[in-house]
Short mmCIF file of C-alpha atoms in Angstrom, two decimals:
data_model
loop_
_atom_site.label_atom_id
_atom_site.label_comp_id
_atom_site.label_asym_id
_atom_site.label_seq_id
_atom_site.Cartn_x
_atom_site.Cartn_y
_atom_site.Cartn_z
CA MET C 30 128.79 86.56 90.41
CA SER C 31 125.83 86.43 88.10
CA PRO C 32 125.64 89.46 85.85
CA ASN C 33 123.01 89.37 83.17
CA LEU C 34 123.66 91.55 80.16
CA THR C 35 120.27 90.83 78.74
CA GLY C 36 116.76 91.88 79.60
CA PRO C 37 113.25 90.57 78.97
CA ALA C 38 112.54 89.48 75.41
CA THR C 39 109.61 91.90 75.22
CA GLY C 40 111.51 94.84 76.65
CA LEU C 41 113.84 97.47 75.30
CA PHE C 42 116.97 95.37 75.71
CA LEU C 43 118.28 92.12 74.35
CA ALA C 44 116.39 88.91 75.00
CA GLU C 45 117.01 87.31 78.37
CA ALA C 46 119.18 84.22 78.06
CA GLU C 47 117.27 81.02 78.68
CA LEU C 48 117.53 77.29 78.02
CA VAL C 49 114.46 75.18 77.31
CA LYS C 50 114.15 71.49 78.07
CA THR C 51 113.51 69.26 75.07
CA GLU C 52 110.10 67.71 74.98
CA GLN C 53 111.01 64.13 74.27
CA ALA C 54 108.09 62.27 75.79
CA THR C 55 105.96 62.26 72.65
CA THR C 56 108.78 61.11 70.40
CA THR C 57 110.26 58.40 72.63
CA ALA C 58 107.12 56.84 74.11
CA GLN C 59 106.49 53.29 72.78
CA PRO C 60 103.00 51.85 72.13
CA THR C 61 101.76 49.44 74.79
CA THR C 62 99.56 46.42 74.15
CA SER C 63 96.44 45.91 76.22
CA ALA C 64 97.97 42.83 77.85
CA GLN C 65 101.05 44.74 78.80
CA ALA C 66 98.92 47.56 80.16
CA THR C 67 96.85 45.14 82.25
CA ALA C 68 99.96 43.44 83.65
CA SER C 69 101.53 46.77 84.38
CA ALA C 70 98.44 48.01 86.17
CA GLN C 71 98.23 44.85 88.29
CA ALA C 72 101.92 45.10 89.20
CA THR C 73 101.51 48.72 90.13
CA ALA C 74 98.47 48.07 92.26
CA THR C 75 100.31 45.29 94.09
CA ALA C 76 103.70 46.90 94.56
CA GLN C 77 102.98 50.61 94.85
CA PRO C 78 101.39 52.52 97.73
CA THR C 79 98.42 54.74 97.04
CA THR C 80 100.54 57.90 97.07
CA SER C 81 102.41 58.75 93.89
CA ALA C 82 106.19 59.04 93.90
CA GLN C 83 107.63 62.52 93.87
CA PRO C 84 110.08 63.47 91.11
CA VAL C 85 113.72 63.85 92.04
CA ALA C 86 114.71 67.51 92.40
CA SER C 87 116.95 68.45 89.53
CA THR C 88 118.80 70.92 91.73
CA SER C 89 120.40 68.17 93.79
CA PRO C 90 123.97 67.81 92.46
CA LYS C 91 124.11 64.08 93.24
CA THR C 92 120.71 63.09 91.89
CA GLN C 93 119.86 65.47 89.07
CA LYS C 94 119.07 63.66 85.86
CA LYS C 95 121.29 64.00 82.84
CA ASP C 96 118.45 65.22 80.65
CA GLU C 97 119.27 66.32 77.16
CA TYR C 98 118.37 69.89 76.33
CA GLU C 99 117.82 71.63 73.08
CA TRP C 100 120.02 74.69 72.97
CA GLN C 101 117.93 77.59 71.70
CA ILE C 102 120.32 80.32 70.63
CA VAL C 103 119.31 83.94 71.17
CA TRP C 104 120.78 85.34 67.97
CA ARG C 105 120.45 89.02 68.79
CA ASN C 106 122.58 88.40 71.88
CA VAL C 107 125.16 86.61 69.75
CA LEU C 108 125.25 89.47 67.25
CA ALA C 109 125.49 92.01 70.07
CA PHE C 110 128.48 90.19 71.58
CA VAL C 111 130.16 89.95 68.19
CA TYR C 112 129.75 93.71 67.70
CA LEU C 113 130.99 94.46 71.22
CA HIS C 114 134.15 92.39 70.89
CA VAL C 115 134.98 93.50 67.35
CA GLY C 116 134.27 97.08 68.41
CA ALA C 117 136.48 96.62 71.47
CA LEU C 118 139.38 95.51 69.27
CA TYR C 119 138.86 98.60 67.13
CA GLY C 120 138.65 100.71 70.27
CA LEU C 121 141.95 99.24 71.47
CA TYR C 122 143.53 100.17 68.14
CA LEU C 123 142.22 103.73 68.47
CA ALA C 124 143.42 103.93 72.07
CA ILE C 125 146.93 103.02 70.96
CA THR C 126 147.07 105.19 67.85
CA VAL C 127 144.89 108.32 68.03
CA ALA C 128 142.95 108.63 71.29
CA ASN C 129 143.74 111.42 73.73
CA ALA C 130 145.31 110.12 76.97
CA TYR C 131 142.51 111.84 78.87
CA THR C 132 139.98 109.69 77.02
CA ILE C 133 141.78 106.52 78.06
CA PHE C 134 141.94 107.56 81.72
CA TRP C 135 138.30 108.64 81.55
CA GLY C 136 137.32 105.18 80.30
CA ILE C 137 139.27 103.56 83.14
CA PHE C 138 137.54 105.83 85.65
CA ILE C 139 134.06 105.00 84.32
CA ALA C 140 134.95 101.28 84.38
CA TRP C 141 135.93 101.65 88.03
CA LEU C 142 132.68 103.43 88.90
CA GLY C 143 130.65 100.74 87.16
CA GLY C 144 132.73 98.09 88.89
CA MET C 145 131.94 99.55 92.29
CA GLY C 146 128.26 99.55 91.39
CA VAL C 147 128.53 95.82 90.70
CA THR C 148 130.94 94.62 93.40
CA ALA C 149 130.22 96.94 96.34
CA GLY C 150 126.58 97.46 95.35
CA ALA C 151 124.82 94.66 93.49
CA HIS C 152 127.06 91.96 94.93
CA ARG C 153 128.18 92.70 98.47
CA LEU C 154 125.40 95.05 99.59
CA TRP C 155 122.21 93.83 97.92
CA SER C 156 122.91 90.19 96.99
CA HIS C 157 124.57 89.12 100.24
CA ARG C 158 123.60 91.86 102.70
CA SER C 159 127.18 91.80 104.00
CA TYR C 160 126.86 95.40 105.16
CA LYS C 161 124.24 98.13 105.33
CA ALA C 162 124.23 101.49 103.58
CA LYS C 163 122.38 104.75 104.12
CA TRP C 164 120.24 106.02 101.28
CA PRO C 165 122.81 108.42 99.72
CA LEU C 166 125.28 105.55 99.23
CA ARG C 167 122.54 103.23 97.96
CA VAL C 168 121.50 105.82 95.36
CA LEU C 169 125.13 106.34 94.35
CA LEU C 170 125.71 102.59 93.96
CA ALA C 171 122.48 102.18 92.00
CA LEU C 172 123.63 104.87 89.54
CA PHE C 173 127.10 103.33 89.28
CA GLN C 174 125.52 99.94 88.58
CA CYS C 175 123.66 101.47 85.63
CA MET C 176 127.07 102.36 84.16
CA ALA C 177 127.96 98.65 84.09
CA PHE C 178 124.81 97.60 82.12
CA GLN C 179 124.35 94.12 83.57
CA ASN C 180 120.60 94.54 83.95
CA HIS C 181 118.80 96.28 86.78
CA LEU C 182 119.63 95.47 90.38
CA TYR C 183 116.56 93.38 91.13
CA GLU C 184 117.27 90.90 88.33
CA TRP C 185 121.03 90.87 89.00
CA VAL C 186 120.51 90.04 92.68
CA ARG C 187 117.85 87.41 91.99
CA ASP C 188 120.10 85.51 89.57
CA HIS C 189 123.06 85.78 91.91
CA ARG C 190 121.17 84.47 94.93
CA VAL C 191 119.98 81.53 92.83
CA HIS C 192 123.60 80.94 91.74
CA HIS C 193 124.76 80.71 95.36
CA LYS C 194 121.79 78.67 96.56
CA PHE C 195 122.03 76.11 93.74
CA THR C 196 125.67 76.30 92.62
CA ASP C 197 126.70 73.85 89.87
CA THR C 198 123.18 72.51 89.32
CA ASN C 199 120.69 73.04 86.52
CA ALA C 200 119.30 75.99 88.49
CA ASP C 201 122.67 77.77 88.41
CA PRO C 202 122.39 80.39 85.63
CA HIS C 203 126.06 80.00 84.68
CA ASN C 204 126.74 76.43 85.80
CA ALA C 205 130.53 75.97 85.62
CA LYS C 206 130.10 72.23 85.01
CA ARG C 207 129.07 73.13 81.46
CA GLY C 208 132.55 74.44 80.72
CA PHE C 209 134.49 77.68 80.58
CA PHE C 210 132.72 79.28 77.62
CA PHE C 211 129.22 78.60 78.92
CA SER C 212 129.96 79.93 82.41
CA HIS C 213 131.83 82.93 80.97
CA MET C 214 129.39 84.23 78.37
CA GLY C 215 127.67 81.32 76.62
CA TRP C 216 124.89 81.27 79.19
CA LEU C 217 123.81 84.67 77.87
CA MET C 218 123.56 83.36 74.30
CA VAL C 219 120.96 80.64 74.94
CA ARG C 220 117.65 80.45 76.72
CA LYS C 221 117.66 79.65 80.41
CA HIS C 222 117.21 76.20 81.83
CA PRO C 223 113.67 75.94 83.31
CA ASP C 224 115.12 75.31 86.78
CA VAL C 225 116.74 78.76 86.74
CA ALA C 226 113.38 80.42 86.25
CA ASP C 227 111.65 78.13 88.76
CA LYS C 228 114.15 78.75 91.54
CA GLY C 229 114.19 82.45 90.74
CA LYS C 230 110.52 82.53 91.72
CA VAL C 231 111.09 81.02 95.17
CA VAL C 232 114.32 82.71 96.30
CA ASP C 233 113.64 85.36 98.94
CA MET C 234 113.63 88.86 97.44
CA SER C 235 111.44 90.58 100.02
CA ASP C 236 114.26 92.83 101.25
CA LEU C 237 114.76 94.27 97.76
CA GLU C 238 111.03 94.69 97.27
CA ARG C 239 110.98 96.90 100.37
CA ASP C 240 113.91 99.05 99.21
CA TRP C 241 112.69 102.19 97.42
CA VAL C 242 116.09 102.61 95.74
CA ILE C 243 115.70 99.22 94.05
CA ARG C 244 112.16 100.07 92.90
CA TRP C 245 113.28 103.49 91.65
CA GLN C 246 116.26 102.13 89.71
CA ARG C 247 114.19 99.33 88.19
CA ALA C 248 111.53 101.76 86.96
CA LEU C 249 114.02 104.24 85.48
CA TYR C 250 116.53 101.70 84.16
CA PRO C 251 115.43 102.03 80.49
CA VAL C 252 116.44 105.71 80.70
CA LEU C 253 119.33 105.63 83.18
CA MET C 254 121.26 102.76 81.62
CA PRO C 255 121.72 104.20 78.08
CA LEU C 256 122.55 107.63 79.50
CA LEU C 257 125.05 106.48 82.12
CA CYS C 258 126.62 103.51 80.33
CA PHE C 259 127.00 104.95 76.82
CA ALA C 260 125.85 108.56 76.29
CA PHE C 261 127.55 110.24 79.26
CA PRO C 262 130.92 108.41 78.93
CA THR C 263 131.00 109.26 75.21
CA TRP C 264 129.89 112.90 75.56
CA VAL C 265 132.39 114.04 78.22
CA PRO C 266 135.61 113.51 76.16
CA VAL C 267 134.00 115.24 73.17
CA ALA C 268 132.81 118.23 75.19
CA ALA C 269 135.72 118.53 77.63
CA TRP C 270 138.84 118.09 75.49
CA GLY C 271 137.61 117.85 71.92
CA GLU C 272 137.91 114.12 71.34
CA ALA C 273 136.48 112.86 68.06
CA PRO C 274 133.00 111.41 68.72
CA TRP C 275 133.73 108.05 67.05
CA VAL C 276 137.00 107.70 69.01
CA SER C 277 135.21 108.49 72.25
CA TRP C 278 132.44 106.00 71.43
CA TYR C 279 134.78 103.10 70.75
CA VAL C 280 137.34 103.83 73.48
CA ALA C 281 135.37 105.23 76.44
CA GLY C 282 132.21 103.41 75.40
CA ILE C 283 132.59 100.05 73.68
CA LEU C 284 136.12 99.09 74.75
CA ARG C 285 135.51 100.10 78.35
CA TYR C 286 132.16 98.29 78.52
CA THR C 287 133.41 95.08 76.90
CA LEU C 288 136.43 94.86 79.19
CA SER C 289 134.18 95.46 82.20
CA LEU C 290 131.86 92.67 81.15
CA ASN C 291 134.68 90.19 80.70
CA GLY C 292 136.16 91.17 84.05
CA THR C 293 132.88 90.30 85.75
CA TRP C 294 132.41 87.13 83.70
CA LEU C 295 135.81 85.82 84.81
CA VAL C 296 134.40 85.45 88.32
CA ASN C 297 131.74 83.09 86.96
CA SER C 298 134.15 81.13 84.77
CA ALA C 299 137.84 81.21 85.74
CA ALA C 300 137.19 81.55 89.48
CA HIS C 301 135.03 78.40 89.30
CA ILE C 302 137.65 76.38 87.40
CA TRP C 303 141.21 77.34 88.39
CA GLY C 304 142.65 77.91 91.84
CA MET C 305 143.05 76.49 95.34
CA LYS C 306 140.17 75.46 97.60
CA PRO C 307 141.41 75.94 101.16
CA TYR C 308 137.98 76.56 102.68
CA ASP C 309 135.73 74.07 100.88
CA LYS C 310 137.16 71.48 98.52
CA THR C 311 133.70 70.13 97.64
CA ILE C 312 132.65 73.13 95.53
CA SER C 313 133.86 74.50 92.21
CA ALA C 314 134.60 78.04 93.45
CA ALA C 315 138.34 78.60 93.88
CA GLU C 316 140.86 81.20 95.05
CA ASN C 317 142.11 83.00 91.94
CA LEU C 318 144.56 85.88 92.39
CA THR C 319 144.39 86.99 88.75
CA VAL C 320 140.60 87.32 88.86
CA ALA C 321 140.83 89.13 92.20
CA CYS C 322 143.09 91.77 90.65
CA ILE C 323 140.92 92.17 87.55
CA ALA C 324 137.52 92.11 89.28
CA PHE C 325 138.27 94.50 92.17
CA GLY C 326 138.69 91.76 94.79
CA GLU C 327 136.06 89.26 93.68
CA GLY C 328 138.49 86.43 92.87
CA TRP C 329 138.82 84.96 96.37
CA HIS C 330 135.89 82.84 95.41
CA ASN C 331 136.31 79.69 97.50
CA TYR C 332 136.22 81.85 100.61
CA HIS C 333 133.30 83.83 99.25
CA HIS C 334 131.15 80.75 98.61
CA ALA C 335 132.05 79.42 102.07
CA PHE C 336 131.23 82.75 103.75
CA PRO C 337 129.09 84.80 101.32
CA TRP C 338 128.11 87.28 104.02
CA ASP C 339 131.64 88.60 104.65
CA TYR C 340 131.83 92.11 103.18
CA LYS C 341 135.50 91.58 102.26
CA THR C 342 134.71 88.44 100.17
CA SER C 343 138.16 87.37 101.36
CA GLU C 344 140.01 86.37 104.50
CA PHE C 345 142.62 89.02 103.73
CA HIS C 346 142.29 92.50 105.23
CA GLY C 347 144.46 94.45 102.78
CA TYR C 348 143.47 96.56 99.79
CA ARG C 349 145.98 95.63 97.08
CA THR C 350 143.77 92.92 95.59
CA ASN C 351 140.47 94.18 96.98
CA VAL C 352 139.63 97.69 95.80
CA SER C 353 135.96 97.12 96.64
CA LYS C 354 136.84 96.65 100.32
CA ALA C 355 138.68 99.98 100.28
CA PHE C 356 135.59 101.62 98.77
CA ILE C 357 133.30 100.20 101.45
CA ASP C 358 135.73 101.02 104.27
CA PHE C 359 135.94 104.64 103.10
CA PHE C 360 132.18 105.07 103.26
CA ALA C 361 132.12 103.29 106.61
CA LYS C 362 134.49 105.94 107.96
CA ILE C 363 132.19 108.76 106.88
CA GLY C 364 129.13 106.95 108.24
CA TRP C 365 127.37 106.01 105.00
CA ALA C 366 128.17 102.28 105.35
CA TYR C 367 127.72 100.40 108.61
CA ASP C 368 127.21 96.97 110.18
CA LEU C 369 130.08 95.51 108.15
CA LYS C 370 130.00 91.74 108.64
CA THR C 371 133.15 89.62 108.70
CA VAL C 372 134.13 86.12 109.81
CA PRO C 373 136.00 85.41 113.08
CA GLN C 374 139.27 83.50 112.66
CA ASP C 375 138.05 80.66 114.88
CA LEU C 376 135.10 80.09 112.57
CA ILE C 377 137.38 80.11 109.52
CA ARG C 378 139.66 77.49 111.11
CA LYS C 379 136.70 75.27 111.95
CA ARG C 380 135.43 75.47 108.37
CA VAL C 381 138.89 74.70 106.98
CA ALA C 382 139.22 71.67 109.26
CA ARG C 383 135.77 70.43 108.28
CA THR C 384 135.65 70.96 104.51
CA GLY C 385 138.85 72.61 103.34
CA ASP C 386 141.82 71.37 101.38
CA ILE C 387 144.18 71.96 104.27
CA THR C 388 147.28 71.35 102.18
CA ALA C 389 146.42 74.41 100.09
CA HIS C 390 145.47 76.78 102.91
CA HIS C 391 147.56 79.93 102.85
CA GLU C 392 148.02 79.91 106.64
CA SER C 393 150.73 77.26 106.13
CA ASP C 394 152.77 79.80 104.16
CA ILE C 395 155.36 81.92 105.94
CA TRP C 396 157.22 85.09 105.01
CA GLY C 397 160.60 83.82 106.29
CA TRP C 398 162.57 83.02 109.43
CA GLY C 399 160.88 84.38 112.52
CA ASP C 400 157.33 84.09 111.19
CA LYS C 401 155.06 83.09 114.08
CA ASP C 402 153.46 80.41 111.90
CA ILE C 403 156.71 78.60 111.18
CA ASP C 404 156.60 74.88 112.00
CA LYS C 405 158.11 74.52 115.48
CA ASP C 406 159.60 71.09 114.76
CA GLU C 407 161.27 72.41 111.64
CA GLU C 408 162.53 75.43 113.56
CA LYS C 409 164.05 73.17 116.24
CA MET C 410 165.70 70.94 113.62
CA VAL C 411 167.32 73.96 111.98
CA MET C 412 168.51 75.35 115.31
CA ASP C 413 170.00 71.99 116.31
CA PHE C 414 171.67 71.68 112.93
CA LEU C 415 173.19 75.15 113.20
CA LYS C 416 174.33 74.43 116.76
CA ASP C 417 176.02 71.16 115.77
CA HIS C 418 177.82 72.78 112.84
CA LYS C 419 178.64 76.07 114.51
CA GLU C 420 182.30 75.20 115.01
CA ASP C 421 182.63 74.08 111.38
#
């Protein structure tokens, strides 16, 4: 996933995280004598065709140059993250010592609503078009996504499509090859690599541009986000059961928001570093049960990068580690969600055979004796052994 806490530098919100390439040409270029220039020109005229060579695309994982970049820190983002995490620790202390239990459950509920706006909405519906939704559900998901404050849907989807199209390259906004901290939250503390912005301009966004819900949410985001992410979650405990305003702010507001952010960020970091790769061993995305439980089913990441258009984001059909699937299935039953896309088992097997780490594929696991997937040779050996030793 590619959530972006920050907004445009000229806007109401924090500066958008970017990374700028160092301009080294003027400092590293060496003077050339006229003789050297003449020889070079003659060699070029002799050896080179009339057409100029094209630069190597930096988004190719095998050929991208190891350019050095000057990290330009966005200090207001850094300060914001410091406040959020210190405030979250204080909110945790208040939740343990003085907060009303209703306030804690309210914060969990708001975190779940925001999570559905991100996972079922920004991610599975708009980024990957893994299912379709009627306008009431799209409006609901757009409002829920405002509660998560990871920037408006159009920017979230653009960055996420770039992440999938150019995973682990300079164009990947949270390239996991730069380490855990960068892919988790460091990418939001520096300015974007130029390739991120360049590829963001060419990725297809025409479907979102045609969606009036996306245009509406983008226009009203400066109003909706503060109200739904901070004001409303803080006001309800104060008005409904007399919670102290500062307790409500730090528990239902800051603590809830910070935990939600880190839950989403774990998909970008941990799920690209730790876990099995049964579907495609050539990519960084991995199957991570812990992240799946924390991020409402988004941790089955090797499968998701192999089949990004599956609405389940997982081969599994259950709900225990995939709350987002349960949410989508509920609205499918009442007719608000439809055209749910999933991957046939034959296609999964073909992909596993072609690119997967077969030794790690969960289909080799069994629940016990009698499982239909038990190795037949092993089963026969056991039966023969038991038969030979039956009299003993």
